[in-house]
Amino acid sequence: SQTIHQWPATLVQPVGSPLSLECTVEGTSNPNLYWYRQAAGRGLQLLFYSVGIGQISSEVPQNLSASRPQDRQFILSSKKLLLSDSGFYLCAWSLDPGQPQHFGDGTRLSIL
Amino acid sequence: GENVEQHPSTLSVQEGDSAVIKCTYSDSASNYFPWYKQELGKRPQLIIDIRSNVGEKKDQRIAVTLNKTAKHFSLHITETQPEDSAVYFCAATGGTSYGKLTFGQGTILTVHP
């Protein structure tokens, strides 16, 4: 069966510091991969979407970036974090567009 | 792009009652509508979904109905239990936003024993 792993679970970073969050999927090949952000008490906002290695679609202008160096690895990065980057970051995968998306456990990011 | 509105934002029911959460979407080409349950601090978990070629789907105490003409879909939970308490999110995808889920703002459901 397929599993998705995200780390770290929690992260506290100072303003202006860099960021790297990692997500990996096991048990499937060529998954569609997604990064979402959830502000406290709010819905999920799609940040990035990838259908394959090196293919990244950015949904929201921001100071974050995403990369997919391997088939089942998805990385969310920032060179300089802002206070507004605080939130719950969730990685998700699906077999194909239009198929159910399954979420990882998320990373709770606090910016000080 | 797609826009999804979800109501109510909070819902409080007594154990054993039914709960209904409604969502409307804007893109008539959307064709896939999942519902997620998120417990505090946890990941969203898919509980039921429906595609545009059917009007209703049921899984034990949970059902989803879809009205394509009116562009709305609803989650129905019968015989609610305290463990049903959570935040529920609807979502939609298809058409120009194929593969990209647009989520509603969520409904906080509280089931009182």
XYZ file of C-alpha atoms in Angstrom:
225
model
C 0.000 0.000 0.000
C 0.998 3.603 -0.481
C 2.308 5.781 2.322
C 3.343 9.415 2.512
C 5.923 10.835 4.884
C 6.493 14.444 5.832
C 9.112 15.960 8.073
C 9.711 17.664 10.347
C 6.430 17.553 12.275
C 7.032 20.932 13.885
C 9.468 23.723 13.144
C 10.190 27.088 14.731
C 12.211 29.454 12.581
C 13.271 33.113 12.869
C 12.159 35.653 10.286
C 14.595 35.767 7.384
C 15.876 32.231 7.814
C 15.708 29.592 5.045
C 13.254 26.705 4.931
C 13.262 23.183 3.595
C 10.347 20.790 4.101
C 10.458 17.322 2.608
C 7.771 14.899 1.506
C 8.197 11.380 0.148
C 5.707 8.832 -1.126
C 6.201 5.074 -1.038
C 4.399 2.264 -2.795
C 3.590 3.974 -6.073
C 5.372 5.487 -9.043
C 4.854 8.803 -10.829
C 2.346 10.178 -8.331
C 0.852 13.634 -8.609
C 2.217 15.635 -5.670
C 0.837 18.723 -3.951
C 1.836 21.250 -1.290
C -0.949 22.963 0.661
C -0.897 25.546 3.437
C -3.566 25.792 6.104
C -3.798 28.913 8.249
C -5.264 28.465 11.743
C -8.999 27.792 11.559
C -9.055 28.104 7.776
C -9.315 25.966 4.676
C -6.490 24.513 2.632
C -4.763 26.616 -0.012
C -2.947 24.869 -2.862
C 0.603 26.193 -3.200
C 2.313 23.889 -5.710
C 1.382 20.959 -7.907
C 3.656 18.490 -9.711
C 2.817 15.818 -12.284
C 6.403 14.591 -12.700
C 10.098 15.108 -12.023
C 11.078 18.729 -12.539
C 7.482 19.755 -13.396
C 6.140 22.291 -10.918
C 3.034 24.430 -11.170
C 2.853 27.399 -8.810
C -0.629 28.422 -7.757
C -0.037 31.409 -5.509
C 2.594 34.159 -5.833
C 4.788 34.085 -2.746
C 8.353 33.727 -1.506
C 8.122 29.932 -1.444
C 9.348 27.512 -4.092
C 9.019 23.792 -4.714
C 11.184 21.174 -6.354
C 10.796 17.543 -7.346
C 14.284 16.083 -7.694
C 13.079 12.480 -7.704
C 9.875 10.743 -8.717
C 8.510 10.371 -5.189
C 10.173 13.334 -3.464
C 8.688 16.807 -3.169
C 10.465 19.669 -1.392
C 9.113 23.029 -0.272
C 11.704 25.776 0.208
C 12.191 29.397 1.011
C 15.318 31.551 1.012
C 13.950 34.035 3.566
C 10.912 33.307 5.701
C 8.295 35.954 6.474
C 5.982 36.109 9.492
C 3.087 35.423 7.133
C 4.612 32.050 6.210
C 3.477 30.579 9.524
C 0.963 27.782 9.163
C 0.323 24.095 8.775
C 1.957 22.730 5.613
C 0.538 19.599 4.128
C 1.864 17.405 1.344
C -0.545 15.219 -0.606
C -0.424 12.684 -3.428
C -2.809 11.164 -5.941
C -2.532 8.510 -8.620
C -3.861 10.814 -11.316
C -5.572 14.207 -11.602
C -9.174 13.772 -10.542
C -8.317 10.871 -8.247
C -8.522 11.112 -4.440
C -5.737 13.042 -2.771
C -4.168 11.633 0.378
C -2.413 13.843 2.877
C 0.709 13.495 4.972
C 0.764 14.336 8.681
C 1.842 17.907 8.009
C 4.470 20.310 9.344
C 3.460 23.004 11.785
C 5.677 26.006 11.029
C 5.982 28.927 13.418
C 7.919 32.038 12.462
C 9.286 34.201 15.267
C -10.828 29.431 -11.443
C -13.061 27.399 -9.183
C -14.641 28.902 -6.064
C -16.217 26.770 -3.330
C -18.489 28.141 -0.618
C -19.270 25.994 2.441
C -22.035 26.449 5.037
C -22.482 26.504 7.941
C -19.130 27.430 9.450
C -20.124 25.804 12.749
C -22.712 23.131 13.484
C -23.736 21.795 16.869
C -25.959 18.717 17.220
C -27.003 16.232 19.862
C -25.756 12.674 19.658
C -28.041 10.647 17.431
C -29.222 13.612 15.388
C -28.393 14.142 11.729
C -25.952 16.748 10.421
C -25.956 18.343 6.973
C -23.181 20.468 5.471
C -23.659 22.206 2.126
C -21.236 23.444 -0.505
C -21.683 25.353 -3.735
C -19.178 25.559 -6.560
C -18.767 27.976 -9.447
C -17.194 25.992 -12.304
C -19.861 23.971 -14.121
C -17.074 21.787 -15.577
C -16.051 20.491 -12.121
C -16.635 16.760 -11.933
C -15.070 15.416 -8.731
C -16.182 16.359 -5.214
C -14.425 14.866 -2.161
C -15.166 15.435 1.512
C -12.448 15.432 4.164
C -12.600 15.134 7.948
C -9.862 16.805 9.974
C -9.453 16.248 13.683
C -7.575 18.820 15.717
C -3.900 18.905 14.763
C -4.241 15.969 12.378
C -4.171 15.462 8.627
C -7.357 15.778 6.562
C -8.753 12.326 5.806
C -10.943 11.486 2.856
C -14.305 10.197 4.076
C -16.393 10.097 0.914
C -16.344 11.436 -2.624
C -18.692 11.708 -5.581
C -18.268 12.168 -9.302
C -20.543 14.167 -11.548
C -22.044 11.114 -13.226
C -23.974 10.135 -10.075
C -26.379 12.059 -7.869
C -25.877 10.283 -4.551
C -23.400 8.028 -2.804
C -23.688 6.420 0.593
C -21.238 4.736 2.960
C -22.812 3.548 6.194
C -23.818 6.677 8.148
C -22.353 9.089 5.616
C -23.905 10.149 2.324
C -23.162 12.798 -0.270
C -25.647 14.258 -2.753
C -24.838 16.274 -5.861
C -27.060 18.655 -7.813
C -25.169 19.572 -10.976
C -27.834 21.954 -12.218
C -27.716 24.036 -9.065
C -23.972 23.433 -8.630
C -24.163 22.312 -5.051
C -23.362 19.187 -3.085
C -24.036 18.180 0.492
C -22.670 15.874 3.174
C -25.191 14.044 5.331
C -24.202 12.307 8.572
C -26.896 10.281 10.302
C -26.962 8.971 13.879
C -24.105 11.278 14.840
C -21.651 10.207 17.523
C -19.214 12.275 19.629
C -16.311 10.903 17.566
C -17.830 12.589 14.503
C -16.793 15.922 16.052
C -14.179 17.462 13.746
C -13.747 20.012 10.961
C -15.226 18.906 7.643
C -14.040 20.274 4.301
C -15.640 19.977 0.914
C -13.629 20.361 -2.282
C -14.097 20.424 -6.031
C -11.969 19.883 -9.108
C -12.360 19.445 -12.836
C -12.617 21.536 -15.954
C -9.953 24.216 -16.112
C -8.745 23.292 -12.606
C -8.438 19.565 -13.326
C -6.433 17.816 -10.625
C -6.249 20.895 -8.409
C -8.626 20.737 -5.459
C -10.339 23.934 -4.369
C -11.470 23.630 -0.760
C -14.326 25.191 1.131
C -13.548 27.045 4.351
C -14.619 24.176 6.582
C -17.402 23.372 9.041
C -16.681 22.756 12.719
C -19.064 19.965 13.757
C -19.626 19.386 17.464
C -21.666 16.388 18.578
C -22.817 16.671 22.191
C -23.260 13.418 24.165
